[in-house]
Coordinates of C-alpha atoms and ligand atoms in Angstrom, one line a residue:
X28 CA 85.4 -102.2 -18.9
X29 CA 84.9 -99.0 -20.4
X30 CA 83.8 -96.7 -17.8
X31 CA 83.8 -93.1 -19.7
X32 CA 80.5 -92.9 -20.7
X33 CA 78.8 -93.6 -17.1
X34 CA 81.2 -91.2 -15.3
X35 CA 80.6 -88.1 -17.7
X36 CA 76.4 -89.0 -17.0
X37 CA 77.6 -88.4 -13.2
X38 CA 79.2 -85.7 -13.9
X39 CA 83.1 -86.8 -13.1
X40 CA 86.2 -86.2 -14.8
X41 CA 87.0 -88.6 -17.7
X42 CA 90.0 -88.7 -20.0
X43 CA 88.0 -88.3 -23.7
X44 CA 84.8 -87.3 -23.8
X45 CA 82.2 -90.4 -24.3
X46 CA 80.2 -91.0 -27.8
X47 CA 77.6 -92.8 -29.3
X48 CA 75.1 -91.8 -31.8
X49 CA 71.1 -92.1 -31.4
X50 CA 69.7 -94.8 -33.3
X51 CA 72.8 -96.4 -33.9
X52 CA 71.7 -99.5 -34.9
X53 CA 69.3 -99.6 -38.3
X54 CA 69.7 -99.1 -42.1
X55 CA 72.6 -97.1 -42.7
X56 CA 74.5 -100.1 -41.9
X57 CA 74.8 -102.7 -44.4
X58 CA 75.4 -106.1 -41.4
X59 CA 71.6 -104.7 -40.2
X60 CA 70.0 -104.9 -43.3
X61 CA 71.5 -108.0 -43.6
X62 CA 70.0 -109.2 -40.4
X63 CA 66.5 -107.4 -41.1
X64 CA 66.1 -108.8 -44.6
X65 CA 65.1 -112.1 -43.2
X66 CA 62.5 -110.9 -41.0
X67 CA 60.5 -108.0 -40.2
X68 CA 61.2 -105.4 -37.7
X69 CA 58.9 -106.7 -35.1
X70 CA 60.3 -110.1 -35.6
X71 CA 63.8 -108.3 -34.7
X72 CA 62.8 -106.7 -31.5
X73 CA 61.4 -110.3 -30.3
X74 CA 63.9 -112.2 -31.2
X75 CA 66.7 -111.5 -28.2
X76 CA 69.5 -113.4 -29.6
X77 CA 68.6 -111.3 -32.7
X78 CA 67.9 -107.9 -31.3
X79 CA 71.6 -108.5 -29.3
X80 CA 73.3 -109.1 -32.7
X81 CA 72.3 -105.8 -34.1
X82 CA 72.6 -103.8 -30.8
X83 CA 76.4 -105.0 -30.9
X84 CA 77.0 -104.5 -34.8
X85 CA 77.3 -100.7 -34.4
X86 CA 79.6 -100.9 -31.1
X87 CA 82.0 -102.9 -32.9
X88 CA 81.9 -100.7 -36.2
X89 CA 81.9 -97.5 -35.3
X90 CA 83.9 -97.6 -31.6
X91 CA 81.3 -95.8 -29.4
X92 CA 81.5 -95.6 -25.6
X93 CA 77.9 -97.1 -25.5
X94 CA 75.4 -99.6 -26.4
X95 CA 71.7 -99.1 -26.7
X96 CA 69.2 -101.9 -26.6
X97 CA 68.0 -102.8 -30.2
X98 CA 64.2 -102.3 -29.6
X99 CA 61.6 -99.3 -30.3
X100 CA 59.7 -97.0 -27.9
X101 CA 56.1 -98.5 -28.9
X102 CA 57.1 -102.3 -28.5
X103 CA 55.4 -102.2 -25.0
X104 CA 52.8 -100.2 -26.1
X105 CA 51.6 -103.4 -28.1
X106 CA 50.9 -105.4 -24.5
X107 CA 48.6 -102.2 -23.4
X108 CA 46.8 -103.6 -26.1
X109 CA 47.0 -101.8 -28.9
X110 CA 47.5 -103.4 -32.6
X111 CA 51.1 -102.1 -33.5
X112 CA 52.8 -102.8 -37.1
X113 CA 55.5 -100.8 -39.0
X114 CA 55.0 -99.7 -42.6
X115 CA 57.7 -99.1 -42.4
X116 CA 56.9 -96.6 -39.9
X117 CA 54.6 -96.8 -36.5
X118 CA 51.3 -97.5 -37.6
X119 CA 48.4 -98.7 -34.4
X120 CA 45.1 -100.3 -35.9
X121 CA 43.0 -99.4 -33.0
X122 CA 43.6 -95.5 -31.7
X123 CA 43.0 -94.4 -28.6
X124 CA 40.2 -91.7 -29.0
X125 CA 38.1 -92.1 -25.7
X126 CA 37.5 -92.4 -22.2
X127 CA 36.2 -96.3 -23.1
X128 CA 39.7 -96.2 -25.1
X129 CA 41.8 -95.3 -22.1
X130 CA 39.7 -97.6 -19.6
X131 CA 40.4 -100.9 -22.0
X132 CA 44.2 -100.1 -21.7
X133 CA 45.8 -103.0 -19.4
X134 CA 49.6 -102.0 -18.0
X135 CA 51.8 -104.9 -19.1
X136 CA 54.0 -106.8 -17.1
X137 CA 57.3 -106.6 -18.3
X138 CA 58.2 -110.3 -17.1
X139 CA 55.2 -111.8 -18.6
X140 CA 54.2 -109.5 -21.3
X141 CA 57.6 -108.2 -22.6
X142 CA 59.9 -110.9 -21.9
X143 CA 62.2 -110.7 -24.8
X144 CA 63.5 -107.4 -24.2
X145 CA 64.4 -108.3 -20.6
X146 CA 66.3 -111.9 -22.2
X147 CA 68.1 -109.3 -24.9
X148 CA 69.1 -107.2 -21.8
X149 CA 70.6 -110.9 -20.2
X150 CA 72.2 -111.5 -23.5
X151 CA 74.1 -107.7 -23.9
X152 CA 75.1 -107.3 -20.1
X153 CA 77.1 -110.8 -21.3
X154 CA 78.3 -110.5 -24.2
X155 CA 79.4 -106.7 -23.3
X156 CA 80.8 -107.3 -20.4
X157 CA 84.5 -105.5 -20.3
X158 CA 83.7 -103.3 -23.1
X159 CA 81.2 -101.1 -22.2
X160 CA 77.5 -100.0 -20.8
X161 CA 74.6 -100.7 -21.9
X162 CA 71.8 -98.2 -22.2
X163 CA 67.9 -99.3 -21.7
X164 CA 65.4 -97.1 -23.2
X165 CA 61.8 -95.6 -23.3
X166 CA 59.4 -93.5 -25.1
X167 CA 58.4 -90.4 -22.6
X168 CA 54.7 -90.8 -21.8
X169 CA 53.9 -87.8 -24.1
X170 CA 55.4 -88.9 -26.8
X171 CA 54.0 -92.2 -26.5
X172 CA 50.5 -90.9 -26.1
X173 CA 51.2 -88.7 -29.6
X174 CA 51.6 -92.1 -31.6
X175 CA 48.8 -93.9 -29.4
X176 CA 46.3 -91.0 -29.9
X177 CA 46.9 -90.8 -33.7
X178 CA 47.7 -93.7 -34.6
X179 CA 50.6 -92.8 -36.7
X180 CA 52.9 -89.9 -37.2
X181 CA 51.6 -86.6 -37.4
X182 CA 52.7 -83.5 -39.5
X183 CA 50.7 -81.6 -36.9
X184 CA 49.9 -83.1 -34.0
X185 CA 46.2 -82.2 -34.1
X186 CA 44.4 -85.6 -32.4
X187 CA 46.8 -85.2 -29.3
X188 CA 46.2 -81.7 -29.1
X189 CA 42.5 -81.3 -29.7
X190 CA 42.4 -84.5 -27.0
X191 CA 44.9 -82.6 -24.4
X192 CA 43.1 -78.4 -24.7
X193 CA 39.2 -80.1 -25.2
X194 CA 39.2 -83.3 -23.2
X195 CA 42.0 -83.1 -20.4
X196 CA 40.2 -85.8 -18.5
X197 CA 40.8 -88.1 -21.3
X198 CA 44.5 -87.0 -21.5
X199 CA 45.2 -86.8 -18.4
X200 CA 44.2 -90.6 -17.7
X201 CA 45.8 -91.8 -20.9
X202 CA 49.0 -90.1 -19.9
X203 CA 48.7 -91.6 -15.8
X204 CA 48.0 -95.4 -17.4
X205 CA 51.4 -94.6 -19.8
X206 CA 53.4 -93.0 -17.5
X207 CA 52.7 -96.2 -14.3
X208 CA 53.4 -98.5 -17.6
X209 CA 56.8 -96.7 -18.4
X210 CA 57.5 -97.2 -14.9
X211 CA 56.8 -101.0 -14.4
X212 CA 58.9 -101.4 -17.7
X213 CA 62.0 -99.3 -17.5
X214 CA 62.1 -100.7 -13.5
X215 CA 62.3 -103.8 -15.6
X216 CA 64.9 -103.3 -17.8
X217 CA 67.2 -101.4 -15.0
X218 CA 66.5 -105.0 -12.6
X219 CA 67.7 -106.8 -16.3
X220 CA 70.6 -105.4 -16.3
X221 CA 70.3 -102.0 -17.9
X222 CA 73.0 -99.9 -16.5
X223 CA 71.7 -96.3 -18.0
X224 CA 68.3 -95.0 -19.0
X225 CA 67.3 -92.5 -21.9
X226 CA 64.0 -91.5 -21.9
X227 CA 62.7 -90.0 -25.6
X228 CA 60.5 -87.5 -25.9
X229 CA 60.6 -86.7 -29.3
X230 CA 57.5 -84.6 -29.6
X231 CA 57.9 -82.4 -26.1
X232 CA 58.6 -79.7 -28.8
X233 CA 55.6 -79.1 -30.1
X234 CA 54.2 -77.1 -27.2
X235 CA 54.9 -74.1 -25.8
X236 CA 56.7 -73.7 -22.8
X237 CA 54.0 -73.2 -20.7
X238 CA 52.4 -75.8 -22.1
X239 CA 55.3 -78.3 -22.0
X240 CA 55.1 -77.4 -18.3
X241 CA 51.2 -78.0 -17.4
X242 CA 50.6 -81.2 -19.6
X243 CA 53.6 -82.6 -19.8
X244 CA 56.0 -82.4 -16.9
X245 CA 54.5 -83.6 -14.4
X246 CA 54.2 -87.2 -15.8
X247 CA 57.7 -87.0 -17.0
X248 CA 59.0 -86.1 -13.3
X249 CA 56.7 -88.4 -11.8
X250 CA 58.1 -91.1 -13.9
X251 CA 61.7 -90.1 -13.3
X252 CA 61.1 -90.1 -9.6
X253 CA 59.6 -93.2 -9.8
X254 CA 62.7 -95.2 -11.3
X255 CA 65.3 -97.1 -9.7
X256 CA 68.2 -94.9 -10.4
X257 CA 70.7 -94.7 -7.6
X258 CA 72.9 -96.5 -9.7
X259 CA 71.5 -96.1 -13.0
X260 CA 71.7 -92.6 -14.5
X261 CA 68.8 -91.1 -16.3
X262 CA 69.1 -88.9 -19.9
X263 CA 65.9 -87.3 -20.6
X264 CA 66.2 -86.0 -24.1
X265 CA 63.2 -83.8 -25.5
X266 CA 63.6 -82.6 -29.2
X267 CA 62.8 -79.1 -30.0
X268 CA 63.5 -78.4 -26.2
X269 CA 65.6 -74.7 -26.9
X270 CA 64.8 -72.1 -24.4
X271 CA 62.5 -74.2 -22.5
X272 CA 65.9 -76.1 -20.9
X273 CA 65.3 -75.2 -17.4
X274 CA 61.9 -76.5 -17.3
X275 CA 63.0 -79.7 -18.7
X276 CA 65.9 -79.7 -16.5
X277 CA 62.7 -79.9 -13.5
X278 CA 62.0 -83.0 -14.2
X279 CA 65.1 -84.6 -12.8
X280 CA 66.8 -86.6 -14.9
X281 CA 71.1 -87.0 -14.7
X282 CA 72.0 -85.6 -18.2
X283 CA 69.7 -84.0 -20.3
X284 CA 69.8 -84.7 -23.9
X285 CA 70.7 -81.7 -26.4
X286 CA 68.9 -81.6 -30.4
X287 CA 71.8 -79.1 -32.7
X288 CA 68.8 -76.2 -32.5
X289 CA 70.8 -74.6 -29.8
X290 CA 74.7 -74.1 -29.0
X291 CA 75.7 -76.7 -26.3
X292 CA 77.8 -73.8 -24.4
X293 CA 74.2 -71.5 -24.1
X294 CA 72.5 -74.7 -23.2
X295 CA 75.4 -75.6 -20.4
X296 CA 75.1 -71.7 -19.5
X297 CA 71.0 -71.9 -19.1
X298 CA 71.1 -75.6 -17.1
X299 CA 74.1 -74.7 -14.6
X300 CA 77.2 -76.9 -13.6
X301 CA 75.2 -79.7 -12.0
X302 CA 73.2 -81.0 -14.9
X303 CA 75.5 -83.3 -17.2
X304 CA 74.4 -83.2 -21.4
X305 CA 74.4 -84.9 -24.2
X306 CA 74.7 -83.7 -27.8
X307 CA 74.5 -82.0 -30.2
X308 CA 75.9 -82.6 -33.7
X309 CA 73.2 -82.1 -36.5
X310 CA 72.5 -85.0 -37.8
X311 CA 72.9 -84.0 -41.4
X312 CA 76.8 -83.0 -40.3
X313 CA 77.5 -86.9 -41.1
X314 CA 76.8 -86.4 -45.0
X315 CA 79.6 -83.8 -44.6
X316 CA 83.4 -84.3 -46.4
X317 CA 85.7 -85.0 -43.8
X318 CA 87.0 -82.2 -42.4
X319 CA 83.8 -80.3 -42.4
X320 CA 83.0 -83.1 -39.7
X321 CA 86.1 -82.9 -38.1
X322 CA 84.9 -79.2 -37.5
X323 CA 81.6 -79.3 -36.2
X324 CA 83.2 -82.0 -34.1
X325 CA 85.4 -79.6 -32.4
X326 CA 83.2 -76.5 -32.2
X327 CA 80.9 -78.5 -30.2
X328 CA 83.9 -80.0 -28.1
X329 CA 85.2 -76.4 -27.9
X330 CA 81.8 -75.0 -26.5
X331 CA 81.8 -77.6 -23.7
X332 CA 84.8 -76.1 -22.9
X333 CA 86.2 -78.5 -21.0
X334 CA 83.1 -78.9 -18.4
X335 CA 83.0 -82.3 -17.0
X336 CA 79.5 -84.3 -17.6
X337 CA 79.3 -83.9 -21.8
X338 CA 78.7 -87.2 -23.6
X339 CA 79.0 -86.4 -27.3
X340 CA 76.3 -87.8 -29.6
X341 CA 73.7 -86.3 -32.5
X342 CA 71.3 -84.0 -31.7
X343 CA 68.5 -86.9 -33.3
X344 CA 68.8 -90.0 -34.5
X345 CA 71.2 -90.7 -37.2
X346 CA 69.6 -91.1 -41.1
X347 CA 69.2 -94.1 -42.6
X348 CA 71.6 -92.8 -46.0
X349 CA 74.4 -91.5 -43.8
X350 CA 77.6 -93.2 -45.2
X351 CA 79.1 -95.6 -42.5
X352 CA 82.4 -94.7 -42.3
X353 CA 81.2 -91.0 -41.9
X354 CA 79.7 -92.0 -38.4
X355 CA 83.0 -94.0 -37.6
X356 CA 85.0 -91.0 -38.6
X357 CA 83.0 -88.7 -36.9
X358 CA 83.9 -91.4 -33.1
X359 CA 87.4 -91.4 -34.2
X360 CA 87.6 -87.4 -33.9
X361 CA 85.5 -86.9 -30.7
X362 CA 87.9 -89.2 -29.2
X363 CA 90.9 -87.7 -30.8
X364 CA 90.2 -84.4 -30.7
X365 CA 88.8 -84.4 -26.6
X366 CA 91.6 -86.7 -25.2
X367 CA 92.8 -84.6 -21.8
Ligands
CP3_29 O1 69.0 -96.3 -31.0 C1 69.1 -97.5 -31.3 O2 69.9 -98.0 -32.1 C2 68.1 -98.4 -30.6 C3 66.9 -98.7 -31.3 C4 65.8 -97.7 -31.5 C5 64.9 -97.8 -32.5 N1 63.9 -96.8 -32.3 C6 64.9 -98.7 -33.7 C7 64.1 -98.5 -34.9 C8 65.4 -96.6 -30.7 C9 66.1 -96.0 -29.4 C10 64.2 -96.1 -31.2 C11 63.4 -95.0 -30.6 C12 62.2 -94.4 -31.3 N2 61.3 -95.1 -32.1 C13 61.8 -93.1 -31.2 C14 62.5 -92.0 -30.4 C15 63.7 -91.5 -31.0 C16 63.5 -90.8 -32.3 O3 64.1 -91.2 -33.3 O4 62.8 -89.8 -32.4 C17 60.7 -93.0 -32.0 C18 59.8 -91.7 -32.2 C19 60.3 -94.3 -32.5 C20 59.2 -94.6 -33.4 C21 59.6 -95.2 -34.7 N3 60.2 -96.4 -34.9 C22 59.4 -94.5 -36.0 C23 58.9 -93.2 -36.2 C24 60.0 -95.4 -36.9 C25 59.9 -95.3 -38.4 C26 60.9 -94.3 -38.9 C27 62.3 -94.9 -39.0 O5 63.2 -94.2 -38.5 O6 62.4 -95.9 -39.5 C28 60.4 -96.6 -36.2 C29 61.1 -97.8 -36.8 C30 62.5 -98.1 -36.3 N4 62.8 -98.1 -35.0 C31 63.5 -98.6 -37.1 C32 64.6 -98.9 -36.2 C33 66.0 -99.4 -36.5 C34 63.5 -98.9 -38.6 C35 62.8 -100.2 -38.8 C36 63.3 -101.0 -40.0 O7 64.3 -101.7 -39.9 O8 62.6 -100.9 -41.0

């Protein structure tokens, strides 16, 4: 079994620095289209034996110290009951804009409601056994909220914020029922099988630190502190998180997850010893020649310097016209390049 990736989220010494890459599975590899042109996305994430195909394809192409479920943050958002389809991306048909709204939601239960994902964690934890971990996942309640709230994605934000600054008794209720849901499922998943949990909050960003603080982390560290984890590490990756690190850091998770906007060695600097990372390649490095790769690979490997608890990986998810063999190349060199 490869071990490398679970160590470095504990912080130990490891002899090469773990990798995988967000959103590893999807379009920029031509065995998941494959897959996904005989059924729809939806159809994918509730299909187990299917959902464990493609969770695997990108494990055995590109090398990577890690697997992540094949699924999407909103699939349990679809038990709460809200209509969910993808166009291709998130659309609900039924927002939630009120108090009523917020008061219909149910809180799923992951044996009943979400089975499949809990049968495709079964299926992995088998058919991975002795090569390496698998990582269950979630949307953080804030981001999950953005999407509920607007009902797509947003180039502003404005529903979630006009609820959040002129009706904080509506947000604050939707964000309690998601964050006891996200606990109930991820519980799930980690009783599955799930030996790791990242938690996404894509859209923590888009408020100011102070902001970030008072509306958002207090769900996320309730949620954190409500999981299972003495044996299952926690990565709590916020995009856009830059200088408000430490206030991230608060809500207690084992690694927390690095975008590129920031230089991992300032980020290590601001967090302190204790708290393991992952990151932070920019995405975009991966349409690079070669060596420009093999580069940015090695700056960010050279500003760890050497500190235990890094786990290499982009700073977002990977783009769906990134050449394949760029991502493979891009494994071969962390390895390479960070072996002690
Ligand atoms: O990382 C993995 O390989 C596991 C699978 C995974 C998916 N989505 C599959 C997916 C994970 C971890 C996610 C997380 C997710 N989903 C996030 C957080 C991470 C991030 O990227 O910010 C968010 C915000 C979503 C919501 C979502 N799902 C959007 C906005 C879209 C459309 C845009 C896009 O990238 O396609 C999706 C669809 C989606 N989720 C696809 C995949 C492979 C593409 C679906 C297809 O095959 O058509």
């Amino acid at each position: 079994m490869n071990n490398c990736f679970l160590e470095a989220c504990w912080g130990r010494p490891v002899d090469y620095t773990p990798v995988w890459l967000m959103r590893q599975a999807g379009r920029y590899l031509p065995q998941y289209m494959a897959v996904r042109s005989r059924c729809t996305f939806l159809e994918l994430c509730k299909t187990p034996e299917l959902a464990a195909e493609v969770t695997i394809q990108p494990v055995d192409f590109l090398g990577v110290d890690a697997a992540i479920l094949f699924s999407d943050i909103l699939t349990p958002v679809e038990p709460m009951g809200l209509k969910l389809d993808f166009v291709p991306g998130p659309v609900f048909e039924n927002p939630v804009r009120s108090m009523a709204d917020v008061d219909k939601l149910r809180i799923p239960d992951p044996e009943s409601d979400l089975p499949f994902v809990l049968e495709a964690i079964k299926i992995l934890r088998r058919e991975l056994s002795g090569k390496v971990p698998l990582i269950g996942f979630g949307g953080a309640p804030f981001t999950l909220a953005c999407y509920m709230v607007e009902g797509k994605g947003s180039k502003d934000w404005s529903g979630i914020k006009r609820m959040m600054y002129a009706a904080p008794d509506v947000y604050c209720a939707l964000m309690e029922k998601v964050t006891m849901m996200d606990m109930e499922y991820l519980n799930a998943q980690i009783r599955a099988g799930a030996q790791a949990i990242q938690i996404f909050d894509t859209w923590g960003g888009i408020l100011s630190p102070a902001d970030y603080e008072r509306y958002v982390l207090p769900y996320t560290t309730k949620l954190i502190n409500g999981l299972n984890r003495t044996e299952t590490p926690v990565i709590h990756f916020v995009k856009g998180s830059g200088t408000m690190l430490p206030v991230v850091r608060k809500a207690g998770g084992d690694v927390v997850g690095l975008d590129w906007q920031i230089n991992l060695g300032d980020a290590r600097n601001m967090l302190g010893q204790q708290t393991a990372v992952q990151g932070n390649l920019d995405p975009g490095v991966l349409f690079a020649p070669n060596d420009v790769i093999e580069r940015e690979v090695k700056r960010i490997l050279d500003e760890n310097a050497g500190r235990t608890g890094h786990i290499f990986n982009l700073g977002h998810g990977i783009l769906p016209t990134v050449p394949p063999e760029n991502a493979r190349f891009m494994v071969e060199c962390v390895h390479r390049l960070s072996k002690r």
